[in-house]
Every structure is written in structure tokens, then in C-alpha cells.
Amino acid sequence: MKFEIAPNVDWVGKIDWELRKFHGEEYSTHRGTSYNSYLIRDEKIALIDTVWTPFAKAFVDNLAKEIDFNKIDYVIANHAEMDHSGALPELMRHIPDKPVYCTANGVKSLRGHYHKDWNFQVVKTGDKLSLGRKDLVFVEAMMLHWPDSMMTYLTGDAILFSNDAFGQHIASEHMFNDLVVQSELFEEATKYYANILTPFSPLVTKKINEVIALNLPVNAICPSHGVVWRDNPLQIAQKYLQWAADYQENQITIIYDTMWDGTRMLAENIAKGIKQTDDKVTVKLYNISRSDINDVVTEIFKSKAILLGSPTINKGILNALAALIEMVSGLKFKNKKAAAFGCYGWSGESVKLLNDQLAKAGFEVIGDGLKTMWQPGDEELARALLFGKEFAGKT
Ligand SMILES: Cc1cc2nc3c(=O)[nH]c(=O)nc-3n(C[C@H](O)[C@H](O)[C@H](O)COP(=O)(O)O)c2cc1C
Ligand SMILES: [Fe+2]
Ligand SMILES: [Fe+2]
């Protein structure tokens, strides 16, 4: 399978319709994904990135229908992660001496993955590789999202091959941004940013401004996952700038888990209290053990404030919340308020534990939280309502 991005620039990747979990089990991909590889034919021929290891043979067989491998002059490895470099060993078996262009860190990680001494050619930001009529220009993108990450710009056609940046986990027969359902596209692009790129937001801002300052025309942005941005391609760069600037909407998200429903009753009454104080704010509730953790992380990303609720279990918190906090701590969200709540029977550690972990994860914790003993009765539910009202007043 292939399709044309521009005359002599073809997509030669793999659409993975079946994928439901990415990065092992860490990231849910409800809409599948694609691994995008691009073949550029000028006087010289360059291949940008490959596909994930399980599709290596299919990729190479497909590519063989497009091009005699001996005619490939340059292999560009924008990123060494297996979802893009996984077919390199299979490809390089056919063309072991062809140059592989990557960053200095790319050499380390490609060697670290495949233990092969390919003909590595190290490139830095601004380095040019002539293809004849057009050039490839390399832009290092260290820690966006790995030390080795880079982007490649094709002059003439004005295409930025951005690798993981600007991607979305979407499998589609319409591989262009103007042909897919816009709400689905932005839902996936937001989830991708929230779950993968948030920790690197300061670098995102810096890199995008650096690329904008180069004043290069951009007719298309070709990421390594999902659709190609060809209609108003810079809209996704603008979105990234907004998302990187400690993005938030007028939303409060309440996330809890419960054994006997008491903590859920608190959650629902807190929500009621928030709404009574502020009828404009969007309030969403999630039982974390029954929800997709990456979708909940995306809701946290969009929130100005969150509330976490857990009953005390064995002097601790329920494990689905512990997993969420572990994930959220690494993402380093900024400029968000938070509070904790939960039921208990005797020792009641959960609320303090949640507050401490929220503070450690960088949230501004409001107050000591709401702790109620055993199943909430009228008095406890009234306290929850009031707690919600007070929280809404402070966010
Ligand atoms: C397995 C188990 C362990 C518990 N451990 C504690 C504990 O260490 N300290 C405590 O205060 N309560 C403990 N509790 C009591 C619960 O916190 C209490 O039943 C609470 O009301 C449950 O809230 P929920 O309805 O939201 O599940 C435990 C309950 C269970 C079922
Ligand atoms: Fe990656
Ligand atoms: Fe990737």
C-alpha cells in the first residue's frame, strides 16, 4: 500500500487497524494507529523512517514493489523507538552499506536496540542533504520525546517530517487531516499530547518557535502516526503552543474509586455543590477503575482543577487511583488545583495520602480534604455538598 503526499513523495508505511494498546499496555489506542514511512524520489532517493517490528517483513515486501532497494541512496531515521525503526534490520539486511542519517543520540539508541554497526551519518540542526533538485534539512528535537528525536524538512515541496510530534493514534483510510472527522482527529491529537508530550511542554514551545523563526514555508506536516496535516498544516503547531502553555479549560474533573459506594456518593454530592456555585463550569465524574486511564489523563489535562477520592484500604488508597497518580506524577501538569476526599472506617489515611501525592505531583492542593466515616448519611452528604461549593469558590 502507498499513497501520494506530493509528486514523488509517497507514504509507504503501515496502517495498524487492530492496535488497542501502545507502549506495551500504557496507552490505549481506541482507533488503532499508523506507522508512517515516506519515500522521496528526486535525483537521489531517500526513505524516512520505517514501521514497528511486527510489520517489518510486510513493510519490506511492500517497499520492494515501489523501489529497487539498491536505488535508495539515503535512509533517514528521525527516531530510534521501535515503532519507527523496527523494520530497519530487515531493510538493512538488503542494503547493509547504505548510509543511515540520524542524530548522535540516534546512533546510540539504534545501536542499543539492534546491536548493528550500520553506516551511520550523524546530523545536526541545519545540516543539509542534497537530493538533487531539493534538499533535506535536519532539525534536532532532543527530548521531543526521546534524546535522539529529530525532524526532517524537504525544501521545494515544503514538507516537514515531524516524526512523533503532531501525531495521533488513528487508523484511517483517509490519511489526510481534511478528510477525517475533525472531532475524532482533535480528540486523538489532544490525548496524544496529554499522555506523551506534557512533560516536555517547555521544549515544545521552544522548538516550535525556533522552527517558526526559520520562516520556512510549510505545505504539509507529515508525522509518524496518524494523518498528514495538509489543510492549514500549521494549525496543529498552533494547538501545540496552546497545549504547551499550561493548557486548561473551564472544567473540574472528579475521579474516585470505591468498594461500597460511599466515596461515589461523596463524589456525586461534591459535583452537585460545584454546580450550585458555578453553573458554567463543566464537571465530569469518573470511577477510575471502570474508566480508561489515558482518557482520564486527557480529562485531567483539560481541567483547571481535579478532585481525587478513595476510601481507606489497609491504611492506603485503592490501587486504580495509585496507578493514576503514578502516571500523572510523571506528566508534570502545571497550574492545576486539587483536593481529596474519601470514606473510612477506623484509621482513615486515604485523604491525607492523596493530598500528599497530589502536592508531590505538582498540584496546588486546596485545604485538607473531606473525610467521612463509614457510609455517608444526610450529614456527610451535606458536608460533601458544602465541600464542593467551597472548592468551586476557590478554583
Ligand atoms: C479490605 C478493606 C480494608 C480496609 N482498610 C481500612 C483501613 O486500613 N483503615 C480504615 O480507616 N478503613 C479501612 N477500611 C474501611 C473502609 O474505608 C470503609 O468501609 C469505607 O466506608 C468504604 O468506603 P467506600 O464505600 O467508598 O468503599 C477497609 C475496608 C475494606 C473492605
Ligand atoms: Fe516515539
Ligand atoms: Fe512513535
JSON list of C-alpha atoms in Angstrom, two decimals, residues 194-200 323-334 357 360-363:
[
{"chain": "A", "resi": 194, "resn": "ALA", "atom": "CA", "xyz": [-1.65, 14.96, 27.13]},
{"chain": "A", "resi": 195, "resn": "ASN", "atom": "CA", "xyz": [-0.30, 11.45, 27.61]},
{"chain": "A", "resi": 196, "resn": "ILE", "atom": "CA", "xyz": [3.04, 11.69, 25.81]},
{"chain": "A", "resi": 197, "resn": "LEU", "atom": "CA", "xyz": [4.20, 15.27, 25.39]},
{"chain": "A", "resi": 198, "resn": "THR", "atom": "CA", "xyz": [3.03, 17.12, 28.51]},
{"chain": "A", "resi": 199, "resn": "PRO", "atom": "CA", "xyz": [6.30, 16.59, 30.44]},
{"chain": "A", "resi": 200, "resn": "PHE", "atom": "CA", "xyz": [8.18, 18.29, 27.61]},
{"chain": "A", "resi": 323, "resn": "ALA", "atom": "CA", "xyz": [-1.80, 3.89, 39.21]},
{"chain": "A", "resi": 324, "resn": "LEU", "atom": "CA", "xyz": [-3.38, 7.14, 38.06]},
{"chain": "A", "resi": 325, "resn": "ILE", "atom": "CA", "xyz": [-1.25, 9.21, 40.45]},
{"chain": "A", "resi": 326, "resn": "GLU", "atom": "CA", "xyz": [1.87, 7.41, 39.28]},
{"chain": "A", "resi": 327, "resn": "MET", "atom": "CA", "xyz": [1.03, 8.27, 35.69]},
{"chain": "A", "resi": 328, "resn": "VAL", "atom": "CA", "xyz": [0.04, 11.86, 36.45]},
{"chain": "A", "resi": 329, "resn": "SER", "atom": "CA", "xyz": [3.19, 12.50, 38.55]},
{"chain": "A", "resi": 330, "resn": "GLY", "atom": "CA", "xyz": [5.38, 11.74, 35.55]},
{"chain": "A", "resi": 331, "resn": "LEU", "atom": "CA", "xyz": [3.39, 14.04, 33.27]},
{"chain": "A", "resi": 332, "resn": "LYS", "atom": "CA", "xyz": [4.18, 17.11, 35.36]},
{"chain": "A", "resi": 333, "resn": "PHE", "atom": "CA", "xyz": [0.93, 19.04, 34.85]},
{"chain": "A", "resi": 334, "resn": "LYS", "atom": "CA", "xyz": [1.20, 22.66, 35.93]},
{"chain": "A", "resi": 357, "resn": "GLN", "atom": "CA", "xyz": [0.69, 12.72, 46.45]},
{"chain": "A", "resi": 360, "resn": "LYS", "atom": "CA", "xyz": [4.18, 15.95, 45.10]},
{"chain": "A", "resi": 361, "resn": "ALA", "atom": "CA", "xyz": [2.75, 15.69, 41.58]},
{"chain": "A", "resi": 362, "resn": "GLY", "atom": "CA", "xyz": [2.73, 19.49, 41.33]},
{"chain": "A", "resi": 363, "resn": "PHE", "atom": "CA", "xyz": [-0.92, 20.30, 42.02]}
]
